[in-house]
Coordinates of C-alpha atoms in Angstrom, one line a residue:
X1 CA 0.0 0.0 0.0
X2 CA 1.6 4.0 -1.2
X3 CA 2.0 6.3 1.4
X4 CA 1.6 9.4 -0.2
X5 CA 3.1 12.8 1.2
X6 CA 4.0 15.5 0.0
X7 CA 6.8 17.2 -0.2
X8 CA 7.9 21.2 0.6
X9 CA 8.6 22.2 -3.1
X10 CA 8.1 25.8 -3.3
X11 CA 9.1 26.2 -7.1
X12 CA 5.9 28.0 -8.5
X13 CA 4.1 28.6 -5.5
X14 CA 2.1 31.8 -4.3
X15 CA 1.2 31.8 -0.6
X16 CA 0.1 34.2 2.2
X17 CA 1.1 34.6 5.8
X18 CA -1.7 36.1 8.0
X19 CA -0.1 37.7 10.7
X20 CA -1.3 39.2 14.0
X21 CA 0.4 42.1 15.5
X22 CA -0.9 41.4 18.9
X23 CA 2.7 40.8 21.0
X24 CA 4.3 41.5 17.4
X25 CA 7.7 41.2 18.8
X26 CA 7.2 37.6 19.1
X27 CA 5.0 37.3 15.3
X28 CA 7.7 39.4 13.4
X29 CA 10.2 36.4 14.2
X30 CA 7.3 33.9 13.7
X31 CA 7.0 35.9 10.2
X32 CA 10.5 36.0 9.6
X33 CA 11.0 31.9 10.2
X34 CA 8.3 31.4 7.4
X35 CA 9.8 33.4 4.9
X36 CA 13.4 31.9 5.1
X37 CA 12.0 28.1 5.2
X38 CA 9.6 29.4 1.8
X39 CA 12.8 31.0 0.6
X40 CA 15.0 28.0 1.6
X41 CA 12.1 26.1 -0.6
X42 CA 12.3 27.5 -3.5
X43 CA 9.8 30.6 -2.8
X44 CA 10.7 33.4 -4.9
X45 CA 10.3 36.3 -2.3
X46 CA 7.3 38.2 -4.6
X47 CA 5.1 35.1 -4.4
X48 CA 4.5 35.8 -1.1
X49 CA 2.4 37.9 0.5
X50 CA 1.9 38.6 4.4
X51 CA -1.4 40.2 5.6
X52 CA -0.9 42.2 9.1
X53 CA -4.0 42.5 11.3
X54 CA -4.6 43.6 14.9
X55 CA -4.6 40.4 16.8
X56 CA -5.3 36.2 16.4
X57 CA -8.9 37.0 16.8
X58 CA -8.8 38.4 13.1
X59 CA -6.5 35.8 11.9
X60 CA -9.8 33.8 10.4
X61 CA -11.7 36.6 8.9
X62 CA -8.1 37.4 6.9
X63 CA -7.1 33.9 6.2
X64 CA -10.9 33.2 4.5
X65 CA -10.3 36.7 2.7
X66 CA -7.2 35.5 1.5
X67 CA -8.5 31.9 0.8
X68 CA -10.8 33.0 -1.4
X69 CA -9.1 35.7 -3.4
X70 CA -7.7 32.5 -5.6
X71 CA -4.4 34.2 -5.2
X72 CA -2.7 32.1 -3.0
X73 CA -2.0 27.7 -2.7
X74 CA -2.2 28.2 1.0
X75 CA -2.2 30.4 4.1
X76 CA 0.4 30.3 6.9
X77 CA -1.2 31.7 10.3
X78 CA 0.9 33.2 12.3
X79 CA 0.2 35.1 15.8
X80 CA 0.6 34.6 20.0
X81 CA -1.7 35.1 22.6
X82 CA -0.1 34.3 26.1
X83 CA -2.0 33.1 28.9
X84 CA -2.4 36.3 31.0
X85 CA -4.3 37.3 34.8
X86 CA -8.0 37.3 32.9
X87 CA -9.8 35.5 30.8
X88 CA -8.7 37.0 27.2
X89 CA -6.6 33.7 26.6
X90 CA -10.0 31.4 26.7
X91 CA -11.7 33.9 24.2
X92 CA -9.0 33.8 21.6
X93 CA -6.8 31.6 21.4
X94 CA -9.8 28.3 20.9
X95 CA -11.7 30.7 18.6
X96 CA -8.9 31.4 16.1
X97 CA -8.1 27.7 16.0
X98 CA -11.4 27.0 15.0
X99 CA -11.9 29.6 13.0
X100 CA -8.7 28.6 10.5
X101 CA -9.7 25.4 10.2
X102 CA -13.2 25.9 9.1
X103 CA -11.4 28.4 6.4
X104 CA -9.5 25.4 5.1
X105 CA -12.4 23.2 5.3
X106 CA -14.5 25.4 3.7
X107 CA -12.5 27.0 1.2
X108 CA -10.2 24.0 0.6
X109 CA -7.5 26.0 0.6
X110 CA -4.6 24.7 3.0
X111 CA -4.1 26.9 5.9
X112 CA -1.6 26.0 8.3
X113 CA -1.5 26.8 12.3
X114 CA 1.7 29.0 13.4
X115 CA 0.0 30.3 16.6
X116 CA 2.1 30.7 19.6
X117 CA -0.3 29.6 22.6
X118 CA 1.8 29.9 25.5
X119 CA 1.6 30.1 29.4
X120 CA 4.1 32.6 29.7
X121 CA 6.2 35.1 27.2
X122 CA 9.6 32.9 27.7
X123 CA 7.7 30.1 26.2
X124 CA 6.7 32.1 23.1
X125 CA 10.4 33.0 22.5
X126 CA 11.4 29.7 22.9
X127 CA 8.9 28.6 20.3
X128 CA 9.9 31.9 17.9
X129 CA 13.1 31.0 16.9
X130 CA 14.5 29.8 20.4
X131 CA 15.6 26.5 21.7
X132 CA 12.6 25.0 20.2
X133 CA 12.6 26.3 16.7
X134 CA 10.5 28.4 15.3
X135 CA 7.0 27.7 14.6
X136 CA 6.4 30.1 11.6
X137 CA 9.3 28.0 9.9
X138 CA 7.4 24.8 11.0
X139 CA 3.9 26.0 9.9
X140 CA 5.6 27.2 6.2
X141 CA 6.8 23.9 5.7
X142 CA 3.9 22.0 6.3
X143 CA 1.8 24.5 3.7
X144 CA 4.3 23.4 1.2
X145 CA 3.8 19.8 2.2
X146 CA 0.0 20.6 1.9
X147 CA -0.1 22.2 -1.3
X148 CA 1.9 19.4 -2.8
X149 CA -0.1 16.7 -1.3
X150 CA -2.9 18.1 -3.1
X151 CA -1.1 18.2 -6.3
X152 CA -0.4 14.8 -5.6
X153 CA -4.3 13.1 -4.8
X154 CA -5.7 15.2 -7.4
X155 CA -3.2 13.5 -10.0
X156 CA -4.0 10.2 -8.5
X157 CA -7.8 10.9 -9.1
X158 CA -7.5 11.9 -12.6
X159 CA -5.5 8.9 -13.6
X160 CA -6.7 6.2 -11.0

């Protein structure tokens, strides 16, 4: 039995990063990780676009904007909201989640999760290009993967 997979080829691929500017700090090195793995890829650096808005909470309404424009292969998510004294955390951070993954369910567009949730602000540096990598690099990659794992089925299904 074929395990297909696909692999992070960014030769001819256009993709977005949705960004949040909430603890922007933290997103610009989350932003910065995806572009060097999509350049390391084969991205050309015009093919990609990134989409700034004011927090995660927006991060679905852009990423659906964005899905739907039939611009880009895929959208790369990209934000942090820290676990703080009240209950903004519980109000966000779920919501978002849910919210890009009904825009890739419903627009069949891949859209990939780079959101820092964290307890505290050392574990969103960690996670931003700290000791444990950095998560916008992580969530580029796996759009790549996506995109060509769609390539891949839909060539299946045309020539079964």
């Amino acid at each position: 039995m074929p395990v297909i997979r696909g692999n992070p080829d960014g030769r001819r691929r256009r993709l977005a990063i949705v960004a949040s500017r909430f603890n922007e700090p933290i997103t610009d090195r989350l932003v910065t990780g995806a572009r060097s793995c999509l350049a390391a890829h084969g991205v050309e650096a015009d093919a990609v676009d990134v989409i700034s808005v004011p927090g995660a909470w927006e991060l679905p309404w852009a990423a659906r904007i964005a899905a739907t424009s039939g611009r880009y292969q895929a959208i790369i998510a990209v934000g942090c909201v820290i676990r703080g004294e009240t209950a903004h955390f519980e109000y966000v951070a779920g919501p978002a989640a849910d919210g890009l993954a009904r825009v890739a369910l419903d627009c069949d567009v891949p859209v990939t999760f780079g959101v820092l949730t964290t307890e505290t602000p050392e574990q969103a540096w960690a996670r931003a290009g700290g000791p444990l990598g950095n998560k916008g690099w992580d969530a580029a990659e796996a759009a790549l993967e996506l995109i060509d794992l769609r390539d891949r089925l839909a060539e299946r299904n045309e020539n079964p």
